[in-house]
mmCIF file of C-alpha atoms in Angstrom:
data_model
loop_
_atom_site.group_PDB
_atom_site.id
_atom_site.type_symbol
_atom_site.label_atom_id
_atom_site.label_comp_id
_atom_site.label_asym_id
_atom_site.label_seq_id
_atom_site.Cartn_x
_atom_site.Cartn_y
_atom_site.Cartn_z
ATOM 1 C CA UNK R 1 116.024 40.706 55.841
ATOM 2 C CA UNK R 2 118.284 43.602 56.184
ATOM 3 C CA UNK R 3 122.000 42.899 56.858
ATOM 4 C CA UNK R 4 122.892 43.363 60.506
ATOM 5 C CA UNK R 5 125.129 46.265 59.678
ATOM 6 C CA UNK R 6 122.201 48.120 57.934
ATOM 7 C CA UNK R 7 120.024 47.544 60.873
ATOM 8 C CA UNK R 8 122.624 49.080 63.165
ATOM 9 C CA UNK R 9 123.089 52.095 60.819
ATOM 10 C CA UNK R 10 119.216 52.691 60.762
ATOM 11 C CA UNK R 11 119.145 52.371 64.560
ATOM 12 C CA UNK R 12 122.082 54.763 65.083
ATOM 13 C CA UNK R 13 120.585 57.321 62.613
ATOM 14 C CA UNK R 14 117.144 57.220 64.402
ATOM 15 C CA UNK R 15 118.987 57.813 67.793
ATOM 16 C CA UNK R 16 121.065 60.708 66.264
ATOM 17 C CA UNK R 17 117.906 62.245 64.774
ATOM 18 C CA UNK R 18 116.042 62.029 68.110
ATOM 19 C CA UNK R 19 118.990 63.617 70.037
ATOM 20 C CA UNK R 20 118.887 66.579 67.590
ATOM 21 C CA UNK R 21 115.196 66.955 68.101
ATOM 22 C CA UNK R 22 115.400 69.930 70.587
ATOM 23 C CA UNK R 23 115.743 72.245 67.607
ATOM 24 C CA UNK R 24 112.128 71.431 66.607
ATOM 25 C CA UNK R 25 110.645 69.890 69.817
ATOM 26 C CA UNK R 26 107.909 71.707 71.656
ATOM 27 C CA UNK R 27 109.646 72.591 74.890
ATOM 28 C CA UNK R 28 107.462 75.422 76.004
ATOM 29 C CA UNK R 29 106.367 75.445 79.703
ATOM 30 C CA UNK R 30 106.088 72.070 81.488
ATOM 31 C CA UNK R 31 106.968 70.281 78.329
ATOM 32 C CA UNK R 32 110.514 71.433 79.004
ATOM 33 C CA UNK R 33 110.842 68.726 81.590
ATOM 34 C CA UNK R 34 111.476 66.298 78.654
ATOM 35 C CA UNK R 35 115.033 65.065 78.762
ATOM 36 C CA UNK R 36 115.406 65.978 75.049
ATOM 37 C CA UNK R 37 114.729 69.722 75.753
ATOM 38 C CA UNK R 38 117.701 71.929 76.105
ATOM 39 C CA UNK R 39 117.973 74.244 79.001
ATOM 40 C CA UNK R 40 117.639 77.955 78.488
ATOM 41 C CA UNK R 41 119.681 78.871 81.606
ATOM 42 C CA UNK R 42 123.109 80.144 81.558
ATOM 43 C CA UNK R 43 125.923 77.845 82.184
ATOM 44 C CA UNK R 44 127.130 77.963 85.820
ATOM 45 C CA UNK R 45 128.573 76.163 88.706
ATOM 46 C CA UNK R 46 126.258 75.729 91.653
ATOM 47 C CA UNK R 47 126.766 75.373 95.490
ATOM 48 C CA UNK R 48 124.334 76.058 98.262
ATOM 49 C CA UNK R 49 124.584 77.095 101.903
ATOM 50 C CA UNK R 50 122.626 77.831 105.005
ATOM 51 C CA UNK R 51 123.677 81.090 106.548
ATOM 52 C CA UNK R 52 123.041 82.363 110.062
ATOM 53 C CA UNK R 53 120.744 80.696 112.408
ATOM 54 C CA UNK R 54 121.140 79.582 116.114
ATOM 55 C CA UNK R 55 120.539 76.647 118.322
ATOM 56 C CA UNK R 56 117.473 76.960 120.623
ATOM 57 C CA UNK R 57 116.185 74.547 123.227
ATOM 58 C CA UNK R 58 113.002 72.675 122.131
ATOM 59 C CA UNK R 59 111.601 71.016 125.313
ATOM 60 C CA UNK R 60 108.989 69.015 123.692
ATOM 61 C CA UNK R 61 111.583 66.974 121.739
ATOM 62 C CA UNK R 62 114.157 67.153 124.545
ATOM 63 C CA UNK R 63 116.824 68.723 122.218
ATOM 64 C CA UNK R 64 117.835 71.764 120.319
ATOM 65 C CA UNK R 65 116.713 73.085 116.952
ATOM 66 C CA UNK R 66 118.549 75.277 114.523
ATOM 67 C CA UNK R 67 116.266 78.339 113.674
ATOM 68 C CA UNK R 68 116.329 81.542 111.685
ATOM 69 C CA UNK R 69 118.776 80.206 108.964
ATOM 70 C CA UNK R 70 118.696 81.562 105.447
ATOM 71 C CA UNK R 71 118.997 79.241 102.373
ATOM 72 C CA UNK R 72 121.539 80.632 99.739
ATOM 73 C CA UNK R 73 122.297 79.314 96.284
ATOM 74 C CA UNK R 74 125.676 80.423 94.833
ATOM 75 C CA UNK R 75 125.744 80.472 90.984
ATOM 76 C CA UNK R 76 129.086 81.211 89.377
ATOM 77 C CA UNK R 77 129.338 81.686 85.641
ATOM 78 C CA UNK R 78 131.139 78.806 83.971
ATOM 79 C CA UNK R 79 133.359 81.362 82.085
ATOM 80 C CA UNK R 80 134.302 82.943 85.426
ATOM 81 C CA UNK R 81 133.263 86.002 87.405
ATOM 82 C CA UNK R 82 133.852 89.208 85.281
ATOM 83 C CA UNK R 83 132.009 91.821 87.486
ATOM 84 C CA UNK R 84 133.327 93.405 90.694
ATOM 85 C CA UNK R 85 130.379 92.887 92.892
ATOM 86 C CA UNK R 86 127.954 89.932 93.472
ATOM 87 C CA UNK R 87 124.232 90.157 92.955
ATOM 88 C CA UNK R 88 121.855 88.864 95.662
ATOM 89 C CA UNK R 89 118.260 88.283 94.530
ATOM 90 C CA UNK R 90 115.341 88.380 96.988
ATOM 91 C CA UNK R 91 111.965 86.873 95.851
ATOM 92 C CA UNK R 92 108.562 88.239 96.606
ATOM 93 C CA UNK R 93 105.834 86.837 98.769
ATOM 94 C CA UNK R 94 104.473 83.353 98.018
ATOM 95 C CA UNK R 95 107.432 82.325 95.911
ATOM 96 C CA UNK R 96 110.911 81.199 96.481
ATOM 97 C CA UNK R 97 114.370 81.908 95.020
ATOM 98 C CA UNK R 98 113.833 79.421 92.117
ATOM 99 C CA UNK R 99 111.510 81.900 90.611
ATOM 100 C CA UNK R 100 114.596 83.802 89.288
ATOM 101 C CA UNK R 101 115.912 80.697 87.407
ATOM 102 C CA UNK R 102 113.461 80.512 84.459
ATOM 103 C CA UNK R 103 110.046 81.590 83.340
ATOM 104 C CA UNK R 104 106.861 79.653 83.485
ATOM 105 C CA UNK R 105 107.006 79.217 79.828
ATOM 106 C CA UNK R 106 110.474 77.891 80.050
ATOM 107 C CA UNK R 107 112.389 80.831 78.517
ATOM 108 C CA UNK R 108 115.552 82.249 79.914
ATOM 109 C CA UNK R 109 115.138 83.242 83.617
ATOM 110 C CA UNK R 110 116.104 86.758 84.974
ATOM 111 C CA UNK R 111 119.099 85.424 86.890
ATOM 112 C CA UNK R 112 120.531 83.756 83.838
ATOM 113 C CA UNK R 113 120.990 87.124 81.988
ATOM 114 C CA UNK R 114 123.185 88.328 84.806
ATOM 115 C CA UNK R 115 125.197 85.139 84.923
ATOM 116 C CA UNK R 116 125.825 85.722 81.260
ATOM 117 C CA UNK R 117 126.820 89.275 82.013
ATOM 118 C CA UNK R 118 129.621 87.745 84.263
ATOM 119 C CA UNK R 119 128.103 88.324 87.702
ATOM 120 C CA UNK R 120 128.358 85.914 90.601
ATOM 121 C CA UNK R 121 124.733 85.530 91.560
ATOM 122 C CA UNK R 122 123.168 84.480 94.897
ATOM 123 C CA UNK R 123 119.602 83.367 95.211
ATOM 124 C CA UNK R 124 117.988 83.329 98.655
ATOM 125 C CA UNK R 125 114.999 81.520 100.065
ATOM 126 C CA UNK R 126 113.937 83.839 102.824
ATOM 127 C CA UNK R 127 113.643 82.558 106.303
ATOM 128 C CA UNK R 128 110.450 80.402 106.644
ATOM 129 C CA UNK R 129 110.032 80.021 102.845
ATOM 130 C CA UNK R 130 110.871 77.111 100.581
ATOM 131 C CA UNK R 131 114.179 75.515 101.626
ATOM 132 C CA UNK R 132 114.399 77.996 104.504
ATOM 133 C CA UNK R 133 111.236 76.548 106.104
ATOM 134 C CA UNK R 134 111.686 76.699 109.828
ATOM 135 C CA UNK R 135 111.270 73.922 112.433
ATOM 136 C CA UNK R 136 110.220 76.583 114.893
ATOM 137 C CA UNK R 137 106.588 76.193 113.978
ATOM 138 C CA UNK R 138 105.056 78.290 116.646
ATOM 139 C CA UNK R 139 107.477 81.115 115.775
ATOM 140 C CA UNK R 140 106.760 80.924 112.024
ATOM 141 C CA UNK R 141 103.148 80.289 111.490
ATOM 142 C CA UNK R 142 102.307 80.014 107.779
ATOM 143 C CA UNK R 143 99.610 81.621 105.686
ATOM 144 C CA UNK R 144 98.497 80.861 102.029
ATOM 145 C CA UNK R 145 100.777 82.516 99.474
ATOM 146 C CA UNK R 146 98.172 83.447 96.886
ATOM 147 C CA UNK R 147 94.974 82.085 95.298
ATOM 148 C CA UNK R 148 94.834 81.690 91.481
ATOM 149 C CA UNK R 149 92.198 84.397 91.416
ATOM 150 C CA UNK R 150 94.425 87.008 93.171
ATOM 151 C CA UNK R 151 97.240 86.017 90.749
ATOM 152 C CA UNK R 152 94.955 86.572 87.769
ATOM 153 C CA UNK R 153 93.624 89.907 88.906
ATOM 154 C CA UNK R 154 96.925 91.419 90.165
ATOM 155 C CA UNK R 155 99.657 89.744 88.168
ATOM 156 C CA UNK R 156 98.911 87.808 84.954
ATOM 157 C CA UNK R 157 95.633 89.277 83.597
ATOM 158 C CA UNK R 158 94.777 92.645 85.369
ATOM 159 C CA UNK R 159 93.257 93.856 82.142
ATOM 160 C CA UNK R 160 90.280 91.488 82.557
ATOM 161 C CA UNK R 161 89.005 92.909 85.865
ATOM 162 C CA UNK R 162 90.179 96.519 84.883
ATOM 163 C CA UNK R 163 90.632 97.655 88.606
ATOM 164 C CA UNK R 164 92.764 100.500 87.295
ATOM 165 C CA UNK R 165 92.963 102.169 83.898
ATOM 166 C CA UNK R 166 96.629 101.286 83.276
ATOM 167 C CA UNK R 167 95.826 97.638 83.344
ATOM 168 C CA UNK R 168 94.635 97.941 79.714
ATOM 169 C CA UNK R 169 98.176 98.312 78.665
ATOM 170 C CA UNK R 170 99.204 94.871 79.723
ATOM 171 C CA UNK R 171 100.557 92.836 76.715
ATOM 172 C CA UNK R 172 103.593 90.997 77.807
ATOM 173 C CA UNK R 173 102.144 87.926 79.623
ATOM 174 C CA UNK R 174 103.812 84.907 77.921
ATOM 175 C CA UNK R 175 100.815 82.663 77.876
ATOM 176 C CA UNK R 176 97.429 82.555 76.272
ATOM 177 C CA UNK R 177 95.397 84.823 78.601
ATOM 178 C CA UNK R 178 96.869 84.590 82.081
ATOM 179 C CA UNK R 179 93.902 82.721 83.673
ATOM 180 C CA UNK R 180 93.141 79.146 84.929
ATOM 181 C CA UNK R 181 93.405 76.681 82.023
ATOM 182 C CA UNK R 182 96.271 78.734 80.355
ATOM 183 C CA UNK R 183 99.092 76.270 80.698
ATOM 184 C CA UNK R 184 101.611 79.091 81.318
ATOM 185 C CA UNK R 185 99.409 80.537 84.046
ATOM 186 C CA UNK R 186 98.948 77.142 85.533
ATOM 187 C CA UNK R 187 102.773 76.556 85.691
ATOM 188 C CA UNK R 188 103.190 80.086 87.173
ATOM 189 C CA UNK R 189 100.455 79.512 89.889
ATOM 190 C CA UNK R 190 101.927 76.217 90.812
ATOM 191 C CA UNK R 191 105.028 78.110 92.176
ATOM 192 C CA UNK R 192 103.124 79.923 94.897
ATOM 193 C CA UNK R 193 103.914 78.449 98.319
ATOM 194 C CA UNK R 194 103.044 79.407 101.970
ATOM 195 C CA UNK R 195 104.863 82.175 103.672
ATOM 196 C CA UNK R 196 104.855 83.194 107.392
ATOM 197 C CA UNK R 197 102.378 85.507 108.802
ATOM 198 C CA UNK R 198 104.877 86.503 111.587
ATOM 199 C CA UNK R 199 106.655 89.229 109.423
ATOM 200 C CA UNK R 200 108.279 90.686 112.589
ATOM 201 C CA UNK R 201 110.104 87.338 113.271
ATOM 202 C CA UNK R 202 111.018 86.966 109.614
ATOM 203 C CA UNK R 203 112.461 90.497 109.442
ATOM 204 C CA UNK R 204 114.511 90.047 112.564
ATOM 205 C CA UNK R 205 115.982 86.803 111.121
ATOM 206 C CA UNK R 206 116.578 88.177 107.699
ATOM 207 C CA UNK R 207 118.418 91.206 109.191
ATOM 208 C CA UNK R 208 120.795 89.056 111.060
ATOM 209 C CA UNK R 209 121.275 86.310 108.370
ATOM 210 C CA UNK R 210 121.301 88.813 105.473
ATOM 211 C CA UNK R 211 124.180 90.887 106.956
ATOM 212 C CA UNK R 212 126.048 87.775 107.721
ATOM 213 C CA UNK R 213 125.712 86.683 104.220
ATOM 214 C CA UNK R 214 127.030 90.003 102.916
ATOM 215 C CA UNK R 215 129.965 89.848 105.469
ATOM 216 C CA UNK R 216 130.907 86.569 103.863
ATOM 217 C CA UNK R 217 130.588 87.436 100.210
ATOM 218 C CA UNK R 218 131.463 91.223 100.361
ATOM 219 C CA UNK R 219 129.808 94.386 99.030
ATOM 220 C CA UNK R 220 126.968 93.423 96.821
ATOM 221 C CA UNK R 221 123.991 94.720 94.847
ATOM 222 C CA UNK R 222 120.696 93.542 96.119
ATOM 223 C CA UNK R 223 117.818 92.818 93.548
ATOM 224 C CA UNK R 224 114.282 92.433 94.904
ATOM 225 C CA UNK R 225 110.805 91.898 93.834
ATOM 226 C CA UNK R 226 107.664 93.061 95.614
ATOM 227 C CA UNK R 227 107.527 92.249 99.276
ATOM 228 C CA UNK R 228 111.003 91.015 99.055
ATOM 229 C CA UNK R 229 112.078 94.640 98.817
ATOM 230 C CA UNK R 230 111.648 94.703 102.627
ATOM 231 C CA UNK R 231 114.788 92.935 103.280
ATOM 232 C CA UNK R 232 117.159 95.090 101.178
ATOM 233 C CA UNK R 233 115.833 98.127 102.999
ATOM 234 C CA UNK R 234 116.643 96.393 106.273
ATOM 235 C CA UNK R 235 120.110 95.422 105.213
ATOM 236 C CA UNK R 236 120.666 98.972 103.987
ATOM 237 C CA UNK R 237 119.819 100.183 107.484
ATOM 238 C CA UNK R 238 121.916 97.554 109.350
ATOM 239 C CA UNK R 239 125.007 97.031 107.249
ATOM 240 C CA UNK R 240 125.069 99.824 104.525
ATOM 241 C CA UNK R 241 128.764 99.497 103.857
ATOM 242 C CA UNK R 242 128.121 96.035 102.574
ATOM 243 C CA UNK R 243 125.345 97.163 100.056
ATOM 244 C CA UNK R 244 126.593 98.550 96.759
ATOM 245 C CA UNK R 245 123.100 99.365 95.589
ATOM 246 C CA UNK R 246 119.413 98.551 96.185
ATOM 247 C CA UNK R 247 117.420 97.596 93.050
ATOM 248 C CA UNK R 248 113.748 97.048 93.487
ATOM 249 C CA UNK R 249 111.396 95.548 90.941
ATOM 250 C CA UNK R 250 108.141 96.964 91.989
ATOM 251 C CA UNK R 251 108.868 97.322 95.698
ATOM 252 C CA UNK R 252 106.603 96.299 98.452
ATOM 253 C CA UNK R 253 103.391 98.307 98.352
ATOM 254 C CA UNK R 254 103.127 101.556 100.346
ATOM 255 C CA UNK R 255 104.388 103.004 103.705
ATOM 256 C CA UNK R 256 102.271 102.183 106.783
ATOM 257 C CA UNK R 257 99.882 100.176 104.653
ATOM 258 C CA UNK R 258 99.552 97.310 102.155
ATOM 259 C CA UNK R 259 97.537 97.027 98.956
ATOM 260 C CA UNK R 260 98.145 93.186 98.383
ATOM 261 C CA UNK R 261 97.523 89.913 100.131
ATOM 262 C CA UNK R 262 93.954 90.325 101.017
ATOM 263 C CA UNK R 263 91.399 87.510 100.986
ATOM 264 C CA UNK R 264 89.586 88.359 97.742
ATOM 265 C CA UNK R 265 91.478 91.072 95.893
ATOM 266 C CA UNK R 266 94.825 92.076 94.753
ATOM 267 C CA UNK R 267 94.130 95.762 95.560
ATOM 268 C CA UNK R 268 92.716 96.095 99.152
ATOM 269 C CA UNK R 269 94.146 98.479 101.723
ATOM 270 C CA UNK R 270 95.150 97.226 105.199
ATOM 271 C CA UNK R 271 97.401 98.620 107.957
ATOM 272 C CA UNK R 272 100.952 97.297 107.884
ATOM 273 C CA UNK R 273 104.588 98.302 108.505
ATOM 274 C CA UNK R 274 104.244 100.707 111.530
ATOM 275 C CA UNK R 275 107.913 101.955 110.960
ATOM 276 C CA UNK R 276 106.937 103.286 107.473
ATOM 277 C CA UNK R 277 108.703 100.809 105.334
ATOM 278 C CA UNK R 278 109.138 97.879 107.876
ATOM 279 C CA UNK R 279 107.607 96.084 110.654
ATOM 280 C CA UNK R 280 110.694 96.315 112.853
ATOM 281 C CA UNK R 281 112.575 99.417 113.912
ATOM 282 C CA UNK R 282 114.813 101.319 111.421
ATOM 283 C CA UNK R 283 117.130 104.201 112.158
ATOM 284 C CA UNK R 284 115.549 107.625 111.943
ATOM 285 C CA UNK R 285 117.100 110.989 112.638
ATOM 286 C CA UNK R 286 115.898 112.455 115.013
ATOM 287 C CA UNK R 287 115.552 109.015 116.689
ATOM 288 C CA UNK R 288 112.113 107.492 117.210
ATOM 289 C CA UNK R 289 111.830 105.320 120.215
ATOM 290 C CA UNK R 290 108.622 103.858 119.128
ATOM 291 C CA UNK R 291 106.841 103.769 115.802
ATOM 292 C CA UNK R 292 103.987 105.723 117.392
ATOM 293 C CA UNK R 293 106.414 108.766 117.330
ATOM 294 C CA UNK R 294 106.285 108.879 113.594
ATOM 295 C CA UNK R 295 103.653 111.519 112.743
ATOM 296 C CA UNK R 296 101.964 110.992 109.446
ATOM 297 C CA UNK R 297 99.708 112.719 106.917
ATOM 298 C CA UNK R 298 97.699 111.553 104.023
ATOM 299 C CA UNK R 299 97.358 114.529 101.761
ATOM 300 C CA UNK R 300 96.486 113.061 98.219
ATOM 301 C CA UNK R 301 93.256 112.232 96.462
ATOM 302 C CA UNK R 302 92.768 108.534 96.017
ATOM 303 C CA UNK R 303 91.858 107.342 92.566
ATOM 304 C CA UNK R 304 92.143 104.007 90.749
ATOM 305 C CA UNK R 305 94.815 105.536 88.552
ATOM 306 C CA UNK R 306 96.833 107.135 91.322
ATOM 307 C CA UNK R 307 96.494 105.931 94.777
ATOM 308 C CA UNK R 308 96.943 108.066 97.847
ATOM 309 C CA UNK R 309 99.937 107.783 100.087
ATOM 310 C CA UNK R 310 100.836 108.223 103.662
ATOM 311 C CA UNK R 311 103.976 110.394 104.285
ATOM 312 C CA UNK R 312 105.679 111.743 107.406
ATOM 313 C CA UNK R 313 104.346 115.078 108.650
ATOM 314 C CA UNK R 314 106.799 117.787 108.180
ATOM 315 C CA UNK R 315 109.456 118.208 109.448
ATOM 316 C CA UNK R 316 110.188 114.675 108.389
ATOM 317 C CA UNK R 317 112.657 112.489 110.227
ATOM 318 C CA UNK R 318 115.603 111.349 108.007
ATOM 319 C CA UNK R 319 116.713 107.780 107.249
ATOM 320 C CA UNK R 320 120.601 108.359 107.618
ATOM 321 C CA UNK R 321 121.758 104.769 107.226
ATOM 322 C CA UNK R 322 119.376 103.892 104.257
ATOM 323 C CA UNK R 323 120.488 107.105 102.567
ATOM 324 C CA UNK R 324 124.091 105.711 102.328
ATOM 325 C CA UNK R 325 122.872 103.182 99.738
ATOM 326 C CA UNK R 326 121.994 103.888 96.051
ATOM 327 C CA UNK R 327 118.311 103.010 95.502
ATOM 328 C CA UNK R 328 116.264 102.519 92.260
ATOM 329 C CA UNK R 329 112.722 101.329 91.752
ATOM 330 C CA UNK R 330 111.520 99.918 88.372
ATOM 331 C CA UNK R 331 107.813 99.804 87.631
ATOM 332 C CA UNK R 332 105.916 98.210 84.632
ATOM 333 C CA UNK R 333 103.340 100.520 82.979
ATOM 334 C CA UNK R 334 100.445 97.988 83.362
ATOM 335 C CA UNK R 335 101.167 96.879 86.795
ATOM 336 C CA UNK R 336 98.994 97.858 89.934
ATOM 337 C CA UNK R 337 102.247 99.235 91.133
ATOM 338 C CA UNK R 338 102.194 102.007 88.632
ATOM 339 C CA UNK R 339 99.366 103.561 90.609
ATOM 340 C CA UNK R 340 101.261 103.498 93.985
ATOM 341 C CA UNK R 341 105.046 102.954 93.663
ATOM 342 C CA UNK R 342 105.316 106.751 93.976
ATOM 343 C CA UNK R 343 104.513 106.369 97.659
ATOM 344 C CA UNK R 344 107.647 104.352 98.424
ATOM 345 C CA UNK R 345 109.920 106.581 96.260
ATOM 346 C CA UNK R 346 108.567 109.817 97.620
ATOM 347 C CA UNK R 347 108.665 108.552 101.188
ATOM 348 C CA UNK R 348 112.350 107.712 100.775
ATOM 349 C CA UNK R 349 113.052 111.123 99.075
ATOM 350 C CA UNK R 350 111.274 112.897 101.884
ATOM 351 C CA UNK R 351 113.527 111.051 104.320
ATOM 352 C CA UNK R 352 116.686 112.206 102.523
ATOM 353 C CA UNK R 353 117.267 109.101 100.356
ATOM 354 C CA UNK R 354 118.306 109.881 96.698
ATOM 355 C CA UNK R 355 115.715 107.380 95.282
ATOM 356 C CA UNK R 356 115.382 106.910 91.542
ATOM 357 C CA UNK R 357 112.272 105.722 89.874
ATOM 358 C CA UNK R 358 112.376 104.150 86.493
ATOM 359 C CA UNK R 359 108.929 103.888 84.893
ATOM 360 C CA UNK R 360 109.512 101.139 82.186
ATOM 361 C CA UNK R 361 106.932 102.441 79.791
ATOM 362 C CA UNK R 362 108.654 105.839 79.662
ATOM 363 C CA UNK R 363 111.804 104.352 78.290
ATOM 364 C CA UNK R 364 110.145 102.291 75.663
ATOM 365 C CA UNK R 365 109.673 98.917 77.592
ATOM 366 C CA UNK R 366 105.938 98.520 77.399
ATOM 367 C CA UNK R 367 103.100 96.310 78.460
ATOM 368 C CA UNK R 368 104.472 94.837 81.765
ATOM 369 C CA UNK R 369 102.569 93.682 84.748
ATOM 370 C CA UNK R 370 103.782 93.064 88.226
ATOM 371 C CA UNK R 371 105.952 89.954 87.359
ATOM 372 C CA UNK R 372 107.746 91.778 84.429
ATOM 373 C CA UNK R 373 110.907 89.778 85.083
ATOM 374 C CA UNK R 374 108.962 86.674 83.977
ATOM 375 C CA UNK R 375 107.263 88.177 80.975
ATOM 376 C CA UNK R 376 108.003 88.212 77.191
ATOM 377 C CA UNK R 377 110.391 91.142 77.364
ATOM 378 C CA UNK R 378 112.328 90.151 80.607
ATOM 379 C CA UNK R 379 115.537 90.406 78.766
ATOM 380 C CA UNK R 380 114.991 94.088 78.066
ATOM 381 C CA UNK R 381 114.293 94.709 81.769
ATOM 382 C CA UNK R 382 117.511 92.878 82.572
ATOM 383 C CA UNK R 383 119.388 95.192 80.359
ATOM 384 C CA UNK R 384 118.041 98.248 82.143
ATOM 385 C CA UNK R 385 119.127 96.832 85.512
ATOM 386 C CA UNK R 386 122.591 96.054 84.181
ATOM 387 C CA UNK R 387 122.954 99.456 82.863
ATOM 388 C CA UNK R 388 121.979 100.985 86.214
ATOM 389 C CA UNK R 389 124.559 98.828 87.959
ATOM 390 C CA UNK R 390 127.269 99.942 85.571
ATOM 391 C CA UNK R 391 126.523 103.571 86.089
ATOM 392 C CA UNK R 392 126.454 103.035 89.956
ATOM 393 C CA UNK R 393 129.771 101.249 89.711
ATOM 394 C CA UNK R 394 131.232 104.384 88.135
ATOM 395 C CA UNK R 395 129.946 106.946 90.685
#
């Protein structure tokens, strides 16, 4: 029988070895939930707030409800804020602000890069989504965020269905093959949640709550993904003095129409956004009293490699408020958006906005699909965004 002291030494050594196990433990994807796995996130201090909203009577319950509030997480670097302007992140459709925190294979999330760069970071859950789900059920009816098949075809494995030739360049998905059964895809698909089908109501509440948030935190850069890019456009229109720059990771589809969110495909075309870029009115010059006053023209050939766009008929109305804000779009070379992001960029340019377009493949960042900020080279994309912000700060 071992002496008691020897038993204690063996037990302590085993405990110490197991505590050191994260260096060799498999912590990929959902395995990262193990308490022995170390987080890849940046070190930060966290607070949360509900911004905006209002009390409205709800006769069915004989009381009042708070509606239209925006959920906001405030993440401050543990080493302190070292950058002049905060960053506000807007998630895309069918996801929530948590998507910026880490990748589905449990690598460092996009927001963490900017926390390490010294930025104060704010993550929002848009009204009706996630922790900003609304008690006004009739005002915010919900629809399905995405099916697994739409996610495969448009996001994680577009090369399989080959809907457009650039899809064959997709190489950066972090899992096995980006389809059902790939554990990284399954973790990714599990993040999709319902969103409201009443985009008019959501836009109106985001306009009010978003500008209120900026009035509280000060001038900020807005970073958005996909349909989330609607809201920085609206805030640029409504409170441009509070927006330092508008950074769009593959902005929401095309003017007056949508290519995404259809029942069976990631690339169908449906009417949408009657005000060009939005469902609710934005400021044009000369003014437009109704969206029907916007004269349009579709003057391009539509091919799988380069989709046609709807622009304003000349002479085009200007977007004087949105033009006050610096704008950039970033597009992955293998994403469906490489076939149609020119529609948004050119629409803005036609309306007097100095819109930049960074095609990631042309600057050596290759192989990305629609969710590039989750893919293998997301750190390289973060550096491109950080450099753009630095340049904008100096202008």
